[in-house]
mmCIF file of C-alpha atoms and ligand atoms in Angstrom:
data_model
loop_
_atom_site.group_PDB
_atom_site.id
_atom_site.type_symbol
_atom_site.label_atom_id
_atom_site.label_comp_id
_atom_site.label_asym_id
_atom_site.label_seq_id
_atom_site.Cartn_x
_atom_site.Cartn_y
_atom_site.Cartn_z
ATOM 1 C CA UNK A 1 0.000 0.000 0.000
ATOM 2 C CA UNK A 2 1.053 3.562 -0.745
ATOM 3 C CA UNK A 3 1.863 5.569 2.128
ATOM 4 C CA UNK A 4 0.854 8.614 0.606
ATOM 5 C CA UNK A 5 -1.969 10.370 1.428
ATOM 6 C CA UNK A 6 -4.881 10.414 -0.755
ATOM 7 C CA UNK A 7 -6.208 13.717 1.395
ATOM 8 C CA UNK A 8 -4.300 16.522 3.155
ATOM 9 C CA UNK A 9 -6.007 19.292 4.701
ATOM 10 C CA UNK A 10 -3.573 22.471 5.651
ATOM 11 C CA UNK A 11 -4.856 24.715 7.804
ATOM 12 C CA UNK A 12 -8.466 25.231 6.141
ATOM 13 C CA UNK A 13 -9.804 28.172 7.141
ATOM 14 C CA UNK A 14 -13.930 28.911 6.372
ATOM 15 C CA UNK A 15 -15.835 32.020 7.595
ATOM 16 C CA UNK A 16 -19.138 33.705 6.778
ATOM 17 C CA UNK A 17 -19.601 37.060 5.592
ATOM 18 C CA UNK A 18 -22.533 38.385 7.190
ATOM 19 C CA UNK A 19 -23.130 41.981 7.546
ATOM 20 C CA UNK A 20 -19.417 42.986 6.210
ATOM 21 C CA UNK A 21 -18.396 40.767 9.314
ATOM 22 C CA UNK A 22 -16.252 38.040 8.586
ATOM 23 C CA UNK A 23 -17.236 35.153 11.081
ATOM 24 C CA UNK A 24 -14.895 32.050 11.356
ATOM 25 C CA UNK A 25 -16.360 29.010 11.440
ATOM 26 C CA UNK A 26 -13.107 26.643 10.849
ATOM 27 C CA UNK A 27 -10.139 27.957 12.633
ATOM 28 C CA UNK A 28 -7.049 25.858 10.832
ATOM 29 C CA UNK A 29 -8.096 22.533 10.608
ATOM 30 C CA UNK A 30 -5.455 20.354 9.139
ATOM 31 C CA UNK A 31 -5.113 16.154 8.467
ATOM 32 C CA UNK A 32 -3.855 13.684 6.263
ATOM 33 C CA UNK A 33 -5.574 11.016 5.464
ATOM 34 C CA UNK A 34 -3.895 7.595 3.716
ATOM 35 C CA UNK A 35 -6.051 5.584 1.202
ATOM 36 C CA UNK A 36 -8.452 3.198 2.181
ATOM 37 C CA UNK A 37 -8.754 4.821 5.650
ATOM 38 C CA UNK A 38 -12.096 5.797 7.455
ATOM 39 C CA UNK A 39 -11.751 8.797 9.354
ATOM 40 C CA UNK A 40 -14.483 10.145 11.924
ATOM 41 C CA UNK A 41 -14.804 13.797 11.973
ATOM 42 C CA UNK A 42 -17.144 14.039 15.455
ATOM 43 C CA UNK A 43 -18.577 17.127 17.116
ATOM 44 C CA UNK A 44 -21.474 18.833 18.702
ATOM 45 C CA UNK A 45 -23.677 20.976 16.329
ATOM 46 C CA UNK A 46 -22.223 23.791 14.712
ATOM 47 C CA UNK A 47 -18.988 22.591 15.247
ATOM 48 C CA UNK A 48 -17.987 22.807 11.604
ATOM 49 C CA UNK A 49 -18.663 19.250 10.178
ATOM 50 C CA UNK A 50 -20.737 20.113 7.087
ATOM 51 C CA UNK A 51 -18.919 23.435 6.546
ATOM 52 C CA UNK A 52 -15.843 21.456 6.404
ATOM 53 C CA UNK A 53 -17.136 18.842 3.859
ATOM 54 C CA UNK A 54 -18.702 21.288 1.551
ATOM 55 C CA UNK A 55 -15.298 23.019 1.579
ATOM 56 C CA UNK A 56 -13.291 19.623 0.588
ATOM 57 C CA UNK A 57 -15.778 19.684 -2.434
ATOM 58 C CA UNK A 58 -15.896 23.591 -3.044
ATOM 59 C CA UNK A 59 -19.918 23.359 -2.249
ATOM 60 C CA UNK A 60 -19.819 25.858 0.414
ATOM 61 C CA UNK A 61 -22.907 28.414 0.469
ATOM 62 C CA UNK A 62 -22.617 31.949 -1.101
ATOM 63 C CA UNK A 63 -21.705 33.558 1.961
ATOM 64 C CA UNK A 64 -18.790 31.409 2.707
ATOM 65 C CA UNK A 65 -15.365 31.420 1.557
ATOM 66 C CA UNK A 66 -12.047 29.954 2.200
ATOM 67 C CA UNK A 67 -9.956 32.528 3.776
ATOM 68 C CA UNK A 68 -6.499 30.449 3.825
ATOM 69 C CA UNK A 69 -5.038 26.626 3.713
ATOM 70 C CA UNK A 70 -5.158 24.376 1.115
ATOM 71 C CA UNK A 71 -6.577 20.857 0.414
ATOM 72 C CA UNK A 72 -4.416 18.335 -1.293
ATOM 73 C CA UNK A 73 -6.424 15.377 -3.126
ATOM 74 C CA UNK A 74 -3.532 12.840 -4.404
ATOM 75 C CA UNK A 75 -1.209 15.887 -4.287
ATOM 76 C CA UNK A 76 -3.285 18.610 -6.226
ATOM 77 C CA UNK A 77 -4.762 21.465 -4.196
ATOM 78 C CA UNK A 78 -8.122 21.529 -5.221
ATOM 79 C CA UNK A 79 -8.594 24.982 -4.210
ATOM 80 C CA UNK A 80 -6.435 26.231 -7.524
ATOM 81 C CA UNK A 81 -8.760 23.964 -9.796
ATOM 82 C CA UNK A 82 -11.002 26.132 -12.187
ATOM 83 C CA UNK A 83 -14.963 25.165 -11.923
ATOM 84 C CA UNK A 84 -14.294 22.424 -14.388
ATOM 85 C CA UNK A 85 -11.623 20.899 -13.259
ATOM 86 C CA UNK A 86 -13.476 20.342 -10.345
ATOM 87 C CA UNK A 87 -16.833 19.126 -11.728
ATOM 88 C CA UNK A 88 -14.343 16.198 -12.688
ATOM 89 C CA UNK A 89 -13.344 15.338 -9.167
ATOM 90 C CA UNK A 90 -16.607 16.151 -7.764
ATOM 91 C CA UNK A 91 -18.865 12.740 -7.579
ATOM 92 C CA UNK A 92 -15.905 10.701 -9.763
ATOM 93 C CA UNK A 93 -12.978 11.030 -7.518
ATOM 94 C CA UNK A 94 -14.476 12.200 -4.020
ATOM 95 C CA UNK A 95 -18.209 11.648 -3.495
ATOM 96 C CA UNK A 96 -20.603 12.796 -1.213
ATOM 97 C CA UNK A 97 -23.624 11.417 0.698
ATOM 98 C CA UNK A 98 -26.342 13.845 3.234
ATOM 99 C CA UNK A 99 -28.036 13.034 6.267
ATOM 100 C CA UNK A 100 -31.577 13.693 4.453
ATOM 101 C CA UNK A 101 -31.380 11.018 1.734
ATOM 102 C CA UNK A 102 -35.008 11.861 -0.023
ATOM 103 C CA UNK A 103 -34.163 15.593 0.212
ATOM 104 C CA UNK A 104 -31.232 14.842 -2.106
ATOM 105 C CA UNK A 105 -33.192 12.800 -5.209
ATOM 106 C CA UNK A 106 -35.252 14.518 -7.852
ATOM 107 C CA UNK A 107 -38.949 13.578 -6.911
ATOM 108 C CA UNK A 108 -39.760 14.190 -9.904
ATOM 109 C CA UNK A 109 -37.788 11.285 -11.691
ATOM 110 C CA UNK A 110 -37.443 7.876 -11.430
ATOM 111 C CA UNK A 111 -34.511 5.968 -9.255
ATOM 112 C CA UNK A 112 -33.426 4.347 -12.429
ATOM 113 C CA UNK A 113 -33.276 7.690 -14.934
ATOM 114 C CA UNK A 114 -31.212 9.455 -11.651
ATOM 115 C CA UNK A 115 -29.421 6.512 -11.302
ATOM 116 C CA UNK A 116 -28.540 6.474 -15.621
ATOM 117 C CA UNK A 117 -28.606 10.095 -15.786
ATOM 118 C CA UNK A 118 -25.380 10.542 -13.186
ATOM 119 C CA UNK A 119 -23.252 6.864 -14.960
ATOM 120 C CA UNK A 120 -23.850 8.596 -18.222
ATOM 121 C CA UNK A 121 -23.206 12.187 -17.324
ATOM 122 C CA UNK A 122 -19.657 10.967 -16.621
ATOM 123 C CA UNK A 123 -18.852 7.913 -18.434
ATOM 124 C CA UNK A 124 -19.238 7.139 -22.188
ATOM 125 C CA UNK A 125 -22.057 4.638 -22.492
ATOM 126 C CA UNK A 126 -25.200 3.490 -24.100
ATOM 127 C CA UNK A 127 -28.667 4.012 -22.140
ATOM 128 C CA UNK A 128 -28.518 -0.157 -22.095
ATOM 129 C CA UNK A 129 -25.413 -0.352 -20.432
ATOM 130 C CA UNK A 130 -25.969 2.351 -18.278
ATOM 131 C CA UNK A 131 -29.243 0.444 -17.022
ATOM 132 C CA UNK A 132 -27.313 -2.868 -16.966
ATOM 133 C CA UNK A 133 -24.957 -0.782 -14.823
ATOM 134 C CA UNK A 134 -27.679 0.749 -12.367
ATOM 135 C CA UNK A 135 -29.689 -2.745 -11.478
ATOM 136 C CA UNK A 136 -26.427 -4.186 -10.107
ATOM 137 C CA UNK A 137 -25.320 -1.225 -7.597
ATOM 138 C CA UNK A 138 -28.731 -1.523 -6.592
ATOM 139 C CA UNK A 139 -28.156 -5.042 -6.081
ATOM 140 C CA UNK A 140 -25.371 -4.163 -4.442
ATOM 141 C CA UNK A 141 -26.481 -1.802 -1.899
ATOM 142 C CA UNK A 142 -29.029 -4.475 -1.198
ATOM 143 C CA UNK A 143 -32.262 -2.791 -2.991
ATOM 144 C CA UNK A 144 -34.074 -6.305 -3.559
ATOM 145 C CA UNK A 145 -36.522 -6.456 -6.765
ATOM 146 C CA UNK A 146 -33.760 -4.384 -8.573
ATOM 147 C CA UNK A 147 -34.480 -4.278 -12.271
ATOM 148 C CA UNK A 148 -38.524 -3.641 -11.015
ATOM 149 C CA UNK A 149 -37.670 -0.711 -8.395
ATOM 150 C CA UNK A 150 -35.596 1.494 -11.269
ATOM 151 C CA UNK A 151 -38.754 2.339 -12.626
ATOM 152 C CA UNK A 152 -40.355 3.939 -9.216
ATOM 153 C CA UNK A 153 -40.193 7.420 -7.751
ATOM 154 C CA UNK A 154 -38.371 8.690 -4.283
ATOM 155 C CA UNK A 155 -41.655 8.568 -2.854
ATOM 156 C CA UNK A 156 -42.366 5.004 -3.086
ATOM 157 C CA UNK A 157 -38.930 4.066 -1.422
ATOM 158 C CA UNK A 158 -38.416 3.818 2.238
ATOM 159 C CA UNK A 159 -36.048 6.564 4.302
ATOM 160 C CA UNK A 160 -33.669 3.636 4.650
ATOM 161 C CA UNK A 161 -34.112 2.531 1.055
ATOM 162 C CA UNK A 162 -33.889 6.261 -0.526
ATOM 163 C CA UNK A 163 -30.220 6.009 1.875
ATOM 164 C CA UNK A 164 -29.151 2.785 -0.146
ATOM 165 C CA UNK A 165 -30.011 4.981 -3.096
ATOM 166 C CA UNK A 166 -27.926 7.592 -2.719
ATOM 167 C CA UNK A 167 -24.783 4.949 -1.885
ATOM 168 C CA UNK A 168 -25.797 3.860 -5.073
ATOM 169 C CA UNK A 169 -25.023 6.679 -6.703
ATOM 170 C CA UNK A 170 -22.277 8.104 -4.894
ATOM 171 C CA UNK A 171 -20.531 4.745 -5.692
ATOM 172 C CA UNK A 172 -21.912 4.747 -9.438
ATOM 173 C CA UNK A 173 -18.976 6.736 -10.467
ATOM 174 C CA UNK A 174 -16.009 4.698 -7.912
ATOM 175 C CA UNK A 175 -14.693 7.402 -6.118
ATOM 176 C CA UNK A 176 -11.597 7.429 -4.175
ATOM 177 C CA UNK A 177 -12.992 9.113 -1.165
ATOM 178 C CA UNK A 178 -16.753 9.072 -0.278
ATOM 179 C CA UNK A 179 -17.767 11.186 2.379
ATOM 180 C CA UNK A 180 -20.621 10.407 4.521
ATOM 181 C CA UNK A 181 -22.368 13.662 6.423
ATOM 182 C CA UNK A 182 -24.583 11.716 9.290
ATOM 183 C CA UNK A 183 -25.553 9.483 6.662
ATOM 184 C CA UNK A 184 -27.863 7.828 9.295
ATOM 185 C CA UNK A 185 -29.325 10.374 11.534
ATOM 186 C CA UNK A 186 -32.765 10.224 9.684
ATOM 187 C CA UNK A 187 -33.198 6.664 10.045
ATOM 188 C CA UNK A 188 -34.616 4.507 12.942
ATOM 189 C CA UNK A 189 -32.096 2.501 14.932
ATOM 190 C CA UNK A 190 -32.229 -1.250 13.321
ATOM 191 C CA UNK A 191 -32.191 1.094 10.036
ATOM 192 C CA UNK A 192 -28.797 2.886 11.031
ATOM 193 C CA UNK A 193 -27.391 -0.219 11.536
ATOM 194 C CA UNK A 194 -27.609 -1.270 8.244
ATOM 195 C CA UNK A 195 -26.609 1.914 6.532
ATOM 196 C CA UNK A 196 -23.747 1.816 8.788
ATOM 197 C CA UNK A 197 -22.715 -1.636 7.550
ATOM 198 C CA UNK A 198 -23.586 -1.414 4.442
ATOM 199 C CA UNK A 199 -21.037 1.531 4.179
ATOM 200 C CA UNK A 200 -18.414 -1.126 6.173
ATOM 201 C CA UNK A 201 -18.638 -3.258 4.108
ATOM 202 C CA UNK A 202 -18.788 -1.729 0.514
ATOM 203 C CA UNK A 203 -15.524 0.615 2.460
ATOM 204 C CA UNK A 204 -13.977 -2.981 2.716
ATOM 205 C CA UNK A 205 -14.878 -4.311 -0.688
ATOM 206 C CA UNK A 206 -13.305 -1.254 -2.725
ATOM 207 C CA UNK A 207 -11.086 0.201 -0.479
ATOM 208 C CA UNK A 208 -11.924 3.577 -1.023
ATOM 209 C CA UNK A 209 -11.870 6.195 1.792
ATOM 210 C CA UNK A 210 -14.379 7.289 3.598
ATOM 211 C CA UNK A 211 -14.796 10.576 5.923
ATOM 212 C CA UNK A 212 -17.465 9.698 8.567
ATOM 213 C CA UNK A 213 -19.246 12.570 9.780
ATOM 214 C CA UNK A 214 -21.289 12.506 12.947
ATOM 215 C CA UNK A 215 -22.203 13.412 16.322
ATOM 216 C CA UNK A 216 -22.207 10.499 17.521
ATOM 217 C CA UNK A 217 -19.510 9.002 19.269
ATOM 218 C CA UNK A 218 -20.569 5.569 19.342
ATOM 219 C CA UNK A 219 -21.260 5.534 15.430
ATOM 220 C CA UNK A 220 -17.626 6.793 15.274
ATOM 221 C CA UNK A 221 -16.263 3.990 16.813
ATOM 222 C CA UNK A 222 -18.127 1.163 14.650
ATOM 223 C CA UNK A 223 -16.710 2.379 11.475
ATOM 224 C CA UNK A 224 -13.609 4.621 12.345
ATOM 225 C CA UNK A 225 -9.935 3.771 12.127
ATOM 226 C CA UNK A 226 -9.220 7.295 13.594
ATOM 227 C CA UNK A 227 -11.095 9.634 14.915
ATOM 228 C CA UNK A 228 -11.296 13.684 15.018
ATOM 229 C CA UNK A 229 -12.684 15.552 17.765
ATOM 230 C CA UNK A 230 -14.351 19.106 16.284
ATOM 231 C CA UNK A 231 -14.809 21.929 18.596
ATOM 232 C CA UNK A 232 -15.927 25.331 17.317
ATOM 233 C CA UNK A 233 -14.024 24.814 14.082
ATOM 234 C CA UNK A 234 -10.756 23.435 15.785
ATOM 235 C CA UNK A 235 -9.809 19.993 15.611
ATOM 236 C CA UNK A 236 -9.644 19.095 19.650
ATOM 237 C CA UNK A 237 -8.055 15.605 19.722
ATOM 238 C CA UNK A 238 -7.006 12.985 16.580
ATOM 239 C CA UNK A 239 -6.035 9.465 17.160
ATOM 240 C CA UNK A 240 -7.221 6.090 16.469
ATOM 241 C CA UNK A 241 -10.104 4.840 17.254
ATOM 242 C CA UNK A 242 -9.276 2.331 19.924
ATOM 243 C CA UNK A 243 -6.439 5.036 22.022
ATOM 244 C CA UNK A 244 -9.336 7.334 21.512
ATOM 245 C CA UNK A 245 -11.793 5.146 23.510
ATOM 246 C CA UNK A 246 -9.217 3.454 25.874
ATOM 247 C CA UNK A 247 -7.556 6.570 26.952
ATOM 248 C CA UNK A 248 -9.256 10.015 25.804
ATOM 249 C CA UNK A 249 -6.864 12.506 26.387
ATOM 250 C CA UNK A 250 -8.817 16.172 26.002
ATOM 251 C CA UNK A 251 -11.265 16.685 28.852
ATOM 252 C CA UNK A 252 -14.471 17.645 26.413
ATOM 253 C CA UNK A 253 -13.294 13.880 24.798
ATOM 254 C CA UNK A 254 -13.351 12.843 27.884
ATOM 255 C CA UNK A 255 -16.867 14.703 28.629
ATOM 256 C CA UNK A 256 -18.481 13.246 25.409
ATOM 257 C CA UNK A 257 -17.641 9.542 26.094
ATOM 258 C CA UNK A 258 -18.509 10.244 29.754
ATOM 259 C CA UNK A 259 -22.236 10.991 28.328
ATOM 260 C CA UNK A 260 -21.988 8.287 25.913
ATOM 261 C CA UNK A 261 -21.509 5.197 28.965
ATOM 262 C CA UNK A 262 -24.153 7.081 31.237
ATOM 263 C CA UNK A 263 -26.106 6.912 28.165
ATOM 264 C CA UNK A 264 -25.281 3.410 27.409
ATOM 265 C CA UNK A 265 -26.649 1.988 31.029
ATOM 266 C CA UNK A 266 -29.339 4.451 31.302
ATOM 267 C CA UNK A 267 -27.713 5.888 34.772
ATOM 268 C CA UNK A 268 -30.181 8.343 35.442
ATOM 269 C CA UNK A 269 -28.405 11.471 35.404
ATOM 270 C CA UNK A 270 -26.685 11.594 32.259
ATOM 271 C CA UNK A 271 -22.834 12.966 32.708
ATOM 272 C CA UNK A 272 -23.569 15.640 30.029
ATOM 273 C CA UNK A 273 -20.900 18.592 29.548
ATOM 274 C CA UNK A 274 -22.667 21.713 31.404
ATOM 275 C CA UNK A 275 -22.954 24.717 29.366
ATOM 276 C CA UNK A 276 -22.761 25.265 25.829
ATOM 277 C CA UNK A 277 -20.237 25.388 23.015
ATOM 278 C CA UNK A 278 -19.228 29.139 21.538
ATOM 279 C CA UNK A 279 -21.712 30.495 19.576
ATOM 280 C CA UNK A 280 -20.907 31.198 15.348
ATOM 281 C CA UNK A 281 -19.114 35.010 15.879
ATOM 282 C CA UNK A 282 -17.779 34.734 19.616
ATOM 283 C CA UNK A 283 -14.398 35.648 19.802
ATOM 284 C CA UNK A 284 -12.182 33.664 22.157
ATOM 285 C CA UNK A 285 -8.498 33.811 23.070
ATOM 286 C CA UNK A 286 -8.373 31.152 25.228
ATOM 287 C CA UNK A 287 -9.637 27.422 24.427
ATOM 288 C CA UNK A 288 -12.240 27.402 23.420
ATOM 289 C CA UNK A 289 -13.865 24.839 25.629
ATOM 290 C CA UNK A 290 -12.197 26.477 28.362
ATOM 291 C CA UNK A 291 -15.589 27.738 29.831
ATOM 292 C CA UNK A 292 -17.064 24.803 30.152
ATOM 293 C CA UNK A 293 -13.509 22.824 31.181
ATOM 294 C CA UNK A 294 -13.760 21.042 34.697
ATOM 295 C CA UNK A 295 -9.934 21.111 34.686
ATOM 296 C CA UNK A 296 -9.408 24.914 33.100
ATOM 297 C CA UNK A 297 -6.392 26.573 34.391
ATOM 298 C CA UNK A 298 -5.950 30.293 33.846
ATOM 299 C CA UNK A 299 -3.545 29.997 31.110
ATOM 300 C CA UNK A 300 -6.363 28.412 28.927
ATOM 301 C CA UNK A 301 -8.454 31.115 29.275
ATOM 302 C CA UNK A 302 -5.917 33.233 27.685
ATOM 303 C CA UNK A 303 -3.694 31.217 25.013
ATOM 304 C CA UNK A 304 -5.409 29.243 22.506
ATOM 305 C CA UNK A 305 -3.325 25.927 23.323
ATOM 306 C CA UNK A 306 -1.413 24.208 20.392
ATOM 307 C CA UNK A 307 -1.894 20.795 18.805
ATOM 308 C CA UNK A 308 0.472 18.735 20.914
ATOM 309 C CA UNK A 309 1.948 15.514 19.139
ATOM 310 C CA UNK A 310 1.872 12.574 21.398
ATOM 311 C CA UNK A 311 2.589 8.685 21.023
ATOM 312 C CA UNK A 312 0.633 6.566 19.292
ATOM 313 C CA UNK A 313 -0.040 8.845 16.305
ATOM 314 C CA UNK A 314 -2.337 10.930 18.568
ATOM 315 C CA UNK A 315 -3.035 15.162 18.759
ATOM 316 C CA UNK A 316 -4.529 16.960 21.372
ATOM 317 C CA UNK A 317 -4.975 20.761 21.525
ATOM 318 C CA UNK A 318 -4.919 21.131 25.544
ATOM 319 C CA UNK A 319 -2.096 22.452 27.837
ATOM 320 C CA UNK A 320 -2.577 19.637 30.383
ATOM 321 C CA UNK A 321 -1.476 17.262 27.700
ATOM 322 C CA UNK A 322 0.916 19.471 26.373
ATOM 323 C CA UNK A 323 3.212 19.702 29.567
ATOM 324 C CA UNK A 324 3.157 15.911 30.406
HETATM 325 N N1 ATP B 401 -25.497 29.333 5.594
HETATM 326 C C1 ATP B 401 -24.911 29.726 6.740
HETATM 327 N N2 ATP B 401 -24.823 31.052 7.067
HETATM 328 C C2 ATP B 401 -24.206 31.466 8.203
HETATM 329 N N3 ATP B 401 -23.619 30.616 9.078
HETATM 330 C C3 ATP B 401 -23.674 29.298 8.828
HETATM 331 C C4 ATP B 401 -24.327 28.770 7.646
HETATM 332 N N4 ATP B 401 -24.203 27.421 7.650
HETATM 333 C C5 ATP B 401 -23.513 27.116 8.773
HETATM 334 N N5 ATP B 401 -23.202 28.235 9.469
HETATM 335 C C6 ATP B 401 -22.442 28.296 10.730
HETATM 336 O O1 ATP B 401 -21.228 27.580 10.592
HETATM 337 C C7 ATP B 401 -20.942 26.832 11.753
HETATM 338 C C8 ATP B 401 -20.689 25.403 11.388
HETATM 339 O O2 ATP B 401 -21.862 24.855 10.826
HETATM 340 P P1 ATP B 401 -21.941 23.346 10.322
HETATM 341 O O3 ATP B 401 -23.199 23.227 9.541
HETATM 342 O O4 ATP B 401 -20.682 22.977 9.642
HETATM 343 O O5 ATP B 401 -22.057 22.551 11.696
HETATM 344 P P2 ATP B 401 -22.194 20.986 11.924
HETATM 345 O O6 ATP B 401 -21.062 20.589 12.814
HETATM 346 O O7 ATP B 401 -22.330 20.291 10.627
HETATM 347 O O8 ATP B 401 -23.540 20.910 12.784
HETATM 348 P P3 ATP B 401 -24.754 19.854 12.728
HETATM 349 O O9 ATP B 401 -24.350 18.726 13.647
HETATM 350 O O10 ATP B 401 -25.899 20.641 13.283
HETATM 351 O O11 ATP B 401 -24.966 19.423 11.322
HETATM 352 C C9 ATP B 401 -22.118 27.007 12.693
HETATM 353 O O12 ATP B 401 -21.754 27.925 13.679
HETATM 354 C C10 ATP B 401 -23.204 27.577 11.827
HETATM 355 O O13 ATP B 401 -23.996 28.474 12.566
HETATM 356 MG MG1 MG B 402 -23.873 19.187 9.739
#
């Protein structure tokens, strides 16, 4: 296996313009990721999750930009491509599936012409093979009845089977990296399951990489080989999985899998983190989480702490850590 990295992220920066104020909503977020990996990007809401995977595929909304960093795919920054060099990396080389499966299909067509419409807009062949092509990866997402079901609309398909769907077609094209924004969140529990193996194992079949977005810990550590913690657009903690879940190093780690156990064996007070993360537009100095930190000493209130390297391939932004 090649050991280099089919994604690097360099210090991606995002904010919103919003009344000639520039808001940051990712602070310098920067990974590698090697081929074949699965990475779990985890974090509380408004963390930065989706604004950092519409950024890897330059989907970000109107009002957001890029203000610095770059993002390598197989070496290439895709922030110098032009529009259409990127409408060829977009869906064929790094693919993307929502948490809202029917929101994302036309309701208007048919599974099968979406399904023919995206293997044709990108590869060169007939309706009949394209067809051919679309009743197997629905075989192969596990749609039974294939050939039959090409001919319905969104409607008539479950939540769950609308999901398998759009794996379908973000797999129609073989990317290299498919990421998955809560790909599962809209689904009842025996449903998530599925999804969530379903993803497994088609991750294991082609080997492609997959960025696994969630907020759910326990999600993160079915699928992930490595985990990063997201925390008001700063990545908090990286390391795999297991290290992660043996030993979390950063307290608000420490605080989510805290609420994840109590959750687990329905203790009845549930070890939640008190307070609430910073609002899009606060301005910190400090940590971030340093308001809400049982172990806060003064200096984190003032100094945004560093990512400190540790063993094990591990990275933890706290000054506890950082002075062991
Ligand atoms: N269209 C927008 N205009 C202004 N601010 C936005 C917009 N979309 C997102 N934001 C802000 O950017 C920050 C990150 O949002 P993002 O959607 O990436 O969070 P998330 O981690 O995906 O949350 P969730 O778990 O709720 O999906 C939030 O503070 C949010 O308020
Ligand atoms: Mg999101």
């Amino acid at each position: 296996m090649s050991h280099l990295p089919v994604l690097e992220v360099c210090n991606l920066q995002v904010a919103f313009t919003e009344h000639k104020r520039s808001i940051s909503v990712l602070r310098g977020l920067s990974y590698s990721l090697e081929k074949g990996r699965v990475l779990a990007v985890v974090g509380e809401s408004g963390s930065g999750k989706t604004i950092h995977a519409m950024s890897l595929l330059s989907l970000l909304p109107p009002t957001a930009h890029v203000t610095g960093g770059e993002i390598r795919y197989q070496g290439t920054n895709l922030l110098s491509l032009s529009a259409r060099e990127l409408r060829q990396v977009r869906g064929a080389k790094i693919a993307m599936i929502f948490q809202d499966p029917s929101a994302s299909l036309n309701p208007v067509l048919t599974i099968g012409e979406q399904l023919i419409e995206t293997l044709r807009a990108h590869q060169k062949m007939s309706k009949q093979e394209a067809r051919q092509q679309a009743i197997k990866l629905l075989e192969k997402v596990g749609i039974p009845d294939a050939e039959k079901r090409l001919a319905e609309y969104p409607f008539q398909f479950s939540g769950g089977m609308c999901q398998r769907v759009m794996i379908a077609m973000a797999l129609s094209l073989k990317p290299d990296i498919l990421i998955a924004d809560e790909p599962t969140t809209a689904l009842d529990v025996t449903i998530q399951a599925q999804i969530l193996r379903l993803i497994k194992d088609l991750q294991q079949e082609t080997g492609m990489t997959v960025i696994f977005i969630t907020h759910n810990l326990a999600l993160a550590a079915e699928i992930a080989d490595e985990v990063l913690v997201l925390y008001a657009g700063l990545c908090m903690e990286k390391s795999p999985v297991k290290a992660l879940f043996d030993q979390p190093l950063h307290p608000y780690t420490q605080g989510l899998l805290a609420s994840l156990v109590s959750v687990q064996h329905k203790t009845e007070k549930l070890a939640a983190i008190t307070g609430n993360p910073p609002v899009a537009g606060e301005v910190f100095s400090g940590c971030p989480f340093a308001p809400r930190c049982p172990r806060a000493l003064e200096k984190c209130r003032q100094q945004l702490p560093p990512l400190f390297e540790k063993e094990g391939n591990r990275q933890v932004r706290c000054f506890l850590e950082g002075s062991k």
